Coordinates of C-alpha atoms in Angstrom, one line a residue:
X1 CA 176.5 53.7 8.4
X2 CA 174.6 57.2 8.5
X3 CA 172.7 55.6 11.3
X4 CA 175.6 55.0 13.3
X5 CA 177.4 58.1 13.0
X6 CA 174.2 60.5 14.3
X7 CA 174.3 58.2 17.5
X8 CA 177.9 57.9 18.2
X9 CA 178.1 62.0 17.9
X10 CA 174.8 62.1 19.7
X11 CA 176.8 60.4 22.6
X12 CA 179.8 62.5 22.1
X13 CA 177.7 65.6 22.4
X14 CA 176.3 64.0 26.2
X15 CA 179.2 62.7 27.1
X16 CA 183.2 63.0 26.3
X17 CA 184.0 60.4 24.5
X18 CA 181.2 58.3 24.5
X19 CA 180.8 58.1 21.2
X20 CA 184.4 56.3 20.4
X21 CA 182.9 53.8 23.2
X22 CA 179.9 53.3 21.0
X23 CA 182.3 52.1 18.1
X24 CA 184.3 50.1 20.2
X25 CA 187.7 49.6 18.5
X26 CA 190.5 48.9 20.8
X27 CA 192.1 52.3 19.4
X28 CA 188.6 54.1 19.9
X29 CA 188.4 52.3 23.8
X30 CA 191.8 53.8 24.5
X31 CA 191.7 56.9 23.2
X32 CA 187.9 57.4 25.0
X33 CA 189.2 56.3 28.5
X34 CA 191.9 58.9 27.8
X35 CA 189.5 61.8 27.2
X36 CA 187.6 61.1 30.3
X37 CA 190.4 60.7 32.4
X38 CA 191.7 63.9 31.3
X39 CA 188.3 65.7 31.8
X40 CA 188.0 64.3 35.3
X41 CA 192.0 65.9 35.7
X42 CA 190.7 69.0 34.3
X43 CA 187.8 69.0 37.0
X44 CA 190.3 68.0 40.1
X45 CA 192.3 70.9 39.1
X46 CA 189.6 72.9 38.7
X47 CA 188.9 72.7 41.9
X48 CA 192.3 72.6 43.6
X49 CA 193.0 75.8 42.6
X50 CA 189.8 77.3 44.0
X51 CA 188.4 77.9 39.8
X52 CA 191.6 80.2 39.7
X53 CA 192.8 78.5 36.5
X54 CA 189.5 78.4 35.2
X55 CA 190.2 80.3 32.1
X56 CA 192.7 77.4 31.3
X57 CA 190.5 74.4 32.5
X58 CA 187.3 75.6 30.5
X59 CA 189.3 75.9 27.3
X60 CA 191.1 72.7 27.9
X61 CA 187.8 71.1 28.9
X62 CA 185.6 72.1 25.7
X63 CA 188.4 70.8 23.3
X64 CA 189.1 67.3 25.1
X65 CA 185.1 67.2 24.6
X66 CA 185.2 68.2 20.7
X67 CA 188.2 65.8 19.8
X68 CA 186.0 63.6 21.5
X69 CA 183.0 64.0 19.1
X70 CA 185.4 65.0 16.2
X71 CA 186.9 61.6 16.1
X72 CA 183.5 59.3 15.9
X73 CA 182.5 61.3 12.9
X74 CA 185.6 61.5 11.0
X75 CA 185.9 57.4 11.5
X76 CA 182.6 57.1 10.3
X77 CA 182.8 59.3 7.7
X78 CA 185.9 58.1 5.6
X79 CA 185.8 55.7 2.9
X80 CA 188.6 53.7 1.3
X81 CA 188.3 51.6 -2.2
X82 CA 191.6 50.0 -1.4
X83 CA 190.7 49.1 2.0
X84 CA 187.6 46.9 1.8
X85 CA 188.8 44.7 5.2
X86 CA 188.3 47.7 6.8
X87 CA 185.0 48.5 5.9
X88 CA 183.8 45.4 6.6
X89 CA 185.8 44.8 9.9
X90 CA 183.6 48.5 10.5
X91 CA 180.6 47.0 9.9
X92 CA 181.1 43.5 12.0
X93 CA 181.9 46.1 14.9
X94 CA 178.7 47.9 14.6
X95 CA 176.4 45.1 13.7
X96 CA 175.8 43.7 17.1
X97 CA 173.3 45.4 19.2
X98 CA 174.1 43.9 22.3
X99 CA 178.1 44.3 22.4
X100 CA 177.4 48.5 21.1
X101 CA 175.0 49.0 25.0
X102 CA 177.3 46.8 26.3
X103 CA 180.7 49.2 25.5
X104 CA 178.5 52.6 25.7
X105 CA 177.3 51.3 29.1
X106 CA 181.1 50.6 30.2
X107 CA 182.1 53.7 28.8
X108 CA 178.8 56.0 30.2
X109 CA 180.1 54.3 33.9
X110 CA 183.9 55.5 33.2
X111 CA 183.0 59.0 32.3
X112 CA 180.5 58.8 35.6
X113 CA 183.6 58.0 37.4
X114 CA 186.0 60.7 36.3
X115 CA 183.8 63.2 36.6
X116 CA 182.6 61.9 40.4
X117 CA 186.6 61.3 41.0
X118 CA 187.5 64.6 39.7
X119 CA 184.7 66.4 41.7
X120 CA 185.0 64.5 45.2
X121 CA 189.1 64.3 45.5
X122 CA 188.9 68.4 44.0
X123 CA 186.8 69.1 46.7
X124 CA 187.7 67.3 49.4
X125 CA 190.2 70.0 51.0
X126 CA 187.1 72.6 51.1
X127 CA 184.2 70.8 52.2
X128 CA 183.3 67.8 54.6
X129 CA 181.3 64.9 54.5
X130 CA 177.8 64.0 56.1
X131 CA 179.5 62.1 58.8
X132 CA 182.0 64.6 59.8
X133 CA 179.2 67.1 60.2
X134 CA 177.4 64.8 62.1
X135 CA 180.6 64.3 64.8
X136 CA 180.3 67.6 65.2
X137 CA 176.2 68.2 65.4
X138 CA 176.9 65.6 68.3
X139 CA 179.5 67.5 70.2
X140 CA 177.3 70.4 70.0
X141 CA 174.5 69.4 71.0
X142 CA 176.6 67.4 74.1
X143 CA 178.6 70.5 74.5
X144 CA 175.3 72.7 75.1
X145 CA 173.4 70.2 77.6
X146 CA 176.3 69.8 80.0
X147 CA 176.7 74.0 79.8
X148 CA 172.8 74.8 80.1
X149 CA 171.6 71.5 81.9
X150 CA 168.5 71.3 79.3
X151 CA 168.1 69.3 75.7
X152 CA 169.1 71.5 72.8
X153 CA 169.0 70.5 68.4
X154 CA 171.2 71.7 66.3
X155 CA 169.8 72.6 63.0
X156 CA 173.0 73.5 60.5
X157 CA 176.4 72.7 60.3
X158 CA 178.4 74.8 58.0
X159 CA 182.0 74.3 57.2
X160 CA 184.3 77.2 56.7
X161 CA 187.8 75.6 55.1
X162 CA 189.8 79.1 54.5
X163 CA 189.6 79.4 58.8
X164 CA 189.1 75.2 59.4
X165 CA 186.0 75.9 61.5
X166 CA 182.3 75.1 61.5
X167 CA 179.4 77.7 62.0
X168 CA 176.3 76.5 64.0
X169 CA 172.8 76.8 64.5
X170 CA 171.1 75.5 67.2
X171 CA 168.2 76.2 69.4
X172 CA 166.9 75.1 72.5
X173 CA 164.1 71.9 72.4
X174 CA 161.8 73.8 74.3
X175 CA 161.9 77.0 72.5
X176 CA 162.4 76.6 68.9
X177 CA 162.0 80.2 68.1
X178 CA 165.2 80.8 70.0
X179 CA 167.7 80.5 67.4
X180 CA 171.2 81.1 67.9
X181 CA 174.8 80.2 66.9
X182 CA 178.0 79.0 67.9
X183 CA 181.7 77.4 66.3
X184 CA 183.5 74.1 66.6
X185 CA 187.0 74.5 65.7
X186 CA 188.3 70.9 63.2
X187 CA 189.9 69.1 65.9
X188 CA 189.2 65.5 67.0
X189 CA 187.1 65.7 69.3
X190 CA 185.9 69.1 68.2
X191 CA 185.8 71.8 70.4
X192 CA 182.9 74.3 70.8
X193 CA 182.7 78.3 71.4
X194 CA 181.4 81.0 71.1
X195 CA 177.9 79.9 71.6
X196 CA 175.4 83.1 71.6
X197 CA 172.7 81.2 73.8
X198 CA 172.8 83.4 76.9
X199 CA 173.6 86.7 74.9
X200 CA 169.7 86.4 73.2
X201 CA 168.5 84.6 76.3
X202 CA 169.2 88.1 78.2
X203 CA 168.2 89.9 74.8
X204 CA 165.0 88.1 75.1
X205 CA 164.3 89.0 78.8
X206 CA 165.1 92.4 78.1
X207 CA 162.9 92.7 75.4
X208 CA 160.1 91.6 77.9
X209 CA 161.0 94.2 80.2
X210 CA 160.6 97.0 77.5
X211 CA 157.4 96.5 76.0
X212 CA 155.6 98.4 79.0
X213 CA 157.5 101.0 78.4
X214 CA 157.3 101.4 75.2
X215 CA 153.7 101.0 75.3
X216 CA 153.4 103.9 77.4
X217 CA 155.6 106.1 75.0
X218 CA 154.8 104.4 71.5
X219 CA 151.7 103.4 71.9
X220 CA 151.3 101.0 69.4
X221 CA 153.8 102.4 67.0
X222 CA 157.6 100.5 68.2
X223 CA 158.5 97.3 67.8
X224 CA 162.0 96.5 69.7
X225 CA 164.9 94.0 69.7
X226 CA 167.6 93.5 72.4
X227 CA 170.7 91.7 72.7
X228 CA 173.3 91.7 75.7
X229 CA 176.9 90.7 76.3
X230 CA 178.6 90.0 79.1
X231 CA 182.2 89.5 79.4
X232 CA 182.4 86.8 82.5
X233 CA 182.5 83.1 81.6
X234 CA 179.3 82.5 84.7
X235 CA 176.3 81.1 83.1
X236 CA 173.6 83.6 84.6
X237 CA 170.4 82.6 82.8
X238 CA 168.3 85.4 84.5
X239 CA 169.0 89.2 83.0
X240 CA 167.8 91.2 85.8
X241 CA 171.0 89.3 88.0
X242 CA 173.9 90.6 85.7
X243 CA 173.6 93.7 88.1
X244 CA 175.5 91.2 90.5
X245 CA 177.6 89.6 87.9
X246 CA 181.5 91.0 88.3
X247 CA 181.9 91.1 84.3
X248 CA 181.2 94.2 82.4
X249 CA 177.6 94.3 80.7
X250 CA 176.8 95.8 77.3
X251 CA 173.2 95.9 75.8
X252 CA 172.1 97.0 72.4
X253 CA 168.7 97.7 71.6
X254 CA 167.0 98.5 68.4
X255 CA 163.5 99.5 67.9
X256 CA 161.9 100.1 64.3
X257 CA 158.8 103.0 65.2
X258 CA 155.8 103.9 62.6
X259 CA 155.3 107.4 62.7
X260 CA 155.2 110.1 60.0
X261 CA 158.4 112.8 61.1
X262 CA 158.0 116.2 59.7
X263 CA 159.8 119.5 60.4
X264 CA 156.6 120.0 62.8
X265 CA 157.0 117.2 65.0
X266 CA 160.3 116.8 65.1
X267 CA 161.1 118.6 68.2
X268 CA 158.4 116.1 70.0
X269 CA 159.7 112.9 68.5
X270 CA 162.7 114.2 69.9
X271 CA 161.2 115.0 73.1
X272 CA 160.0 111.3 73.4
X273 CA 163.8 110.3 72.6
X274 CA 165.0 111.8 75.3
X275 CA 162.2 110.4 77.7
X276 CA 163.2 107.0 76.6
X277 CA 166.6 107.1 77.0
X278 CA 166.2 108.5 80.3
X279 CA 163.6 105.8 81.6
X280 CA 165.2 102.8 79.9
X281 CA 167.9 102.6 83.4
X282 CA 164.7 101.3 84.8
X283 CA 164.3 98.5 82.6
X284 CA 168.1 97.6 82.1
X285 CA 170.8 96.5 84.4
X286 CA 173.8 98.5 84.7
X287 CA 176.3 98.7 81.9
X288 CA 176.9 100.7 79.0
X289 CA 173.2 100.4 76.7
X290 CA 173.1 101.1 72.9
X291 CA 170.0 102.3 71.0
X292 CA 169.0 102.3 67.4
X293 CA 165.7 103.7 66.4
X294 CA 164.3 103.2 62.5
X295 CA 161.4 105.5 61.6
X296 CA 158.7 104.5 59.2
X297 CA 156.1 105.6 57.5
X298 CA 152.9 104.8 59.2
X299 CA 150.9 103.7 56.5
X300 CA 153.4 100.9 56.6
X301 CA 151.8 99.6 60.0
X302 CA 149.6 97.1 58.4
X303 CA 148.7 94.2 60.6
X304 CA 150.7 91.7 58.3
X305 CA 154.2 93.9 59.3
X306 CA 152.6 94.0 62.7
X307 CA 152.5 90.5 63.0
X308 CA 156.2 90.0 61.0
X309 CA 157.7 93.0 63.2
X310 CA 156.5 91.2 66.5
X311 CA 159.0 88.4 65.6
X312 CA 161.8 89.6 64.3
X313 CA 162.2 93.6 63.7
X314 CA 164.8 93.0 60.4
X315 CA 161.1 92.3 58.5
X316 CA 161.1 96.3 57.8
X317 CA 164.4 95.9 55.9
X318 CA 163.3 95.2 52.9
X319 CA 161.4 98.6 53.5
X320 CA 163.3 101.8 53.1
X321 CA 163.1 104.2 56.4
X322 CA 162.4 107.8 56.5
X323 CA 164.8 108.9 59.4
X324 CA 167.1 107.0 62.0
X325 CA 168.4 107.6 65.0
X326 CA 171.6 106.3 67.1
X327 CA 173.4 106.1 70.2
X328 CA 175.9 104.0 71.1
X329 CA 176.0 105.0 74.6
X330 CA 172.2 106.9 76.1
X331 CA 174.6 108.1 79.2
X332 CA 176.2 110.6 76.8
X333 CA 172.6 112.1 75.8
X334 CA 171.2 114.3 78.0
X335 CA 169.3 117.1 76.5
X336 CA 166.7 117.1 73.0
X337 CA 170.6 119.0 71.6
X338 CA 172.5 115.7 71.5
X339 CA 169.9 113.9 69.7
X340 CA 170.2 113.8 65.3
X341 CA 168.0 112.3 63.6
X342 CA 169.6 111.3 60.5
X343 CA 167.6 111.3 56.8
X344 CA 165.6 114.6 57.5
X345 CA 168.0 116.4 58.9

């Protein structure tokens, strides 16, 4: 019998009531179908409520699974002289190889169940299935070609259920490296917005159009990012035609610079400041332009963050700056007195 009871509370340790499968008396079957049930209850709540009653549910959870494992032991465990048809009713129960998998199979596949039941039905309300996602990566991708007249892939599809909307990334098939997002609302058919293709488009353009001059002030020290928003609904693919657009135009642009600032070249860093800000009308359309500069170190300008910061700028923010500089609109900076450079000063 010693036999028996290590692998009956050997299953009751890996599973809830497993073990009272294992033994297989019609009390032992009922009571173990309870205990999962319960646990897969305990789960669906769980998860209902967003793990709010959690310090309920664990509790509750951890004794279903030791009455579970309790049980199998104290049955196998008790002896009685003036019951000897019990005894060997026990042992006709536990002599037969085949029926004992047979019941902990069954009962392995209930448990299975709840669990799965409890997990799927709890979380239903928050989260949506493969197919659902892929209605929508349809639409999207639909939605894109009849706006931009070219083949785009949408790459992730996350669901948001607090505001019942998705969150997309997508890029077009030509450029891959042109990542960008947009939503899709929960409706049937779903309906896209906020797509941020044309806004990194323009960014992308404008980008193009600084390098020269950055080249010429920076030589081989900035690194710049740009982004651009328009408010008119007119799909404009070319940046430098904006200037005819009616709606108004706003452009943010960040550069990250290697250069070591001290309180001796700060009044020339600052001098160069001001000549950006003045030439960059000549590279931008009209509207209202931001700037961001990050200073770092120049030892820091190794050809690996060369390469990183020639992609994508945020590589450097892993990489604490030495001094920053912003302005959310250059028109308002005109002399080297409007410009702070904050961190040394």
């Amino acid at each position: 019998m010693r036999k028996h009871q290590w692998l009956a509370t050997l299953l009751s340790l890996i599973c809830t009531g497993l073990g009272m499968f294992y033994i297989g008396t019609p009390g032992m079957l009922i009571g173990g179908t309870l205990l999962m049930a319960l646990q897969g209850a305990a789960l669906f709540i769980f998860f209902m409520t967003l793990g709010y009653l959690g310090l309920i549910i664990g509790p509750l959870a951890i004794g279903l699974h030791l009455i579970g494992l309790i049980i199998p032991v104290i049955y196998l465990s008790y002896r009685s002289p003036r019951k000897p048809r019990f005894d060997e009713k026990r042992r006709q129960k536990l002599s037969s190889p085949w029926k004992i998998a047979l019941r902990t199979i069954i009962g392995l596949a209930l448990f299975a169940g709840s669990i799965y039941a409890g997990y799927t039905y709890g979380t239903a309300p928050f989260v949506k299935t493969a197919a659902e996602k892929q209605v929508v990566q349809t639409a999207a991708e639909s939605y894109l070609e009849q706006k931009y007249n070219e083949s785009f892939k949408v790459t992730d599809v996350d669901y948001t259920w607090a505001i019942g909307s998705y969150q997309l990334k997508a890029h077009p098939e030509q450029a891959p490296e042109l990542k960008f997002t947009l939503k899709s609302n929960d409706a049937s058919p779903p309906v896209m917005s906020n797509d941020t293709y044309l806004n990194l488009l323009w960014g992308q353009q404008l980008k193009e159009r600084l390098k020269p001059l950055l080249d010429e002030i920076y030589p081989n020290q900035a690194f710049g990012r740009a982004y651009v928003y328009t408010n008119s609904n007119t799909v404009v693919r070319d940046y430098s035609q904006l200037a005819s657009d009616s709606g108004d135009v706003s452009q943010n642009i960040s550069l990250i610079v290697f250069a070591d600032l001290t309180a001796d070249n700060m009044n020339q860093e600052k001098e160069r400041v001001l000549e950006l800000i003045q030439r960059l009308p000549s590279v931008t359309v009209p509207g209202e332009t931001d700037l961001t500069i990050d200073y770092y170190a120049a030892d820091l300008k190794t050809p690996g963050n060369v390469k990183k910061a020639e992609q994508d700028i945020d590589v450097m923010k892993e990489k604490s700056s030495i001094a920053t500089f912003r302005a959310f609109d250059i028109s308002k900076i005109t002399s080297v007195a409007d410009i702070e450079m904050r961190g040394l000063e």
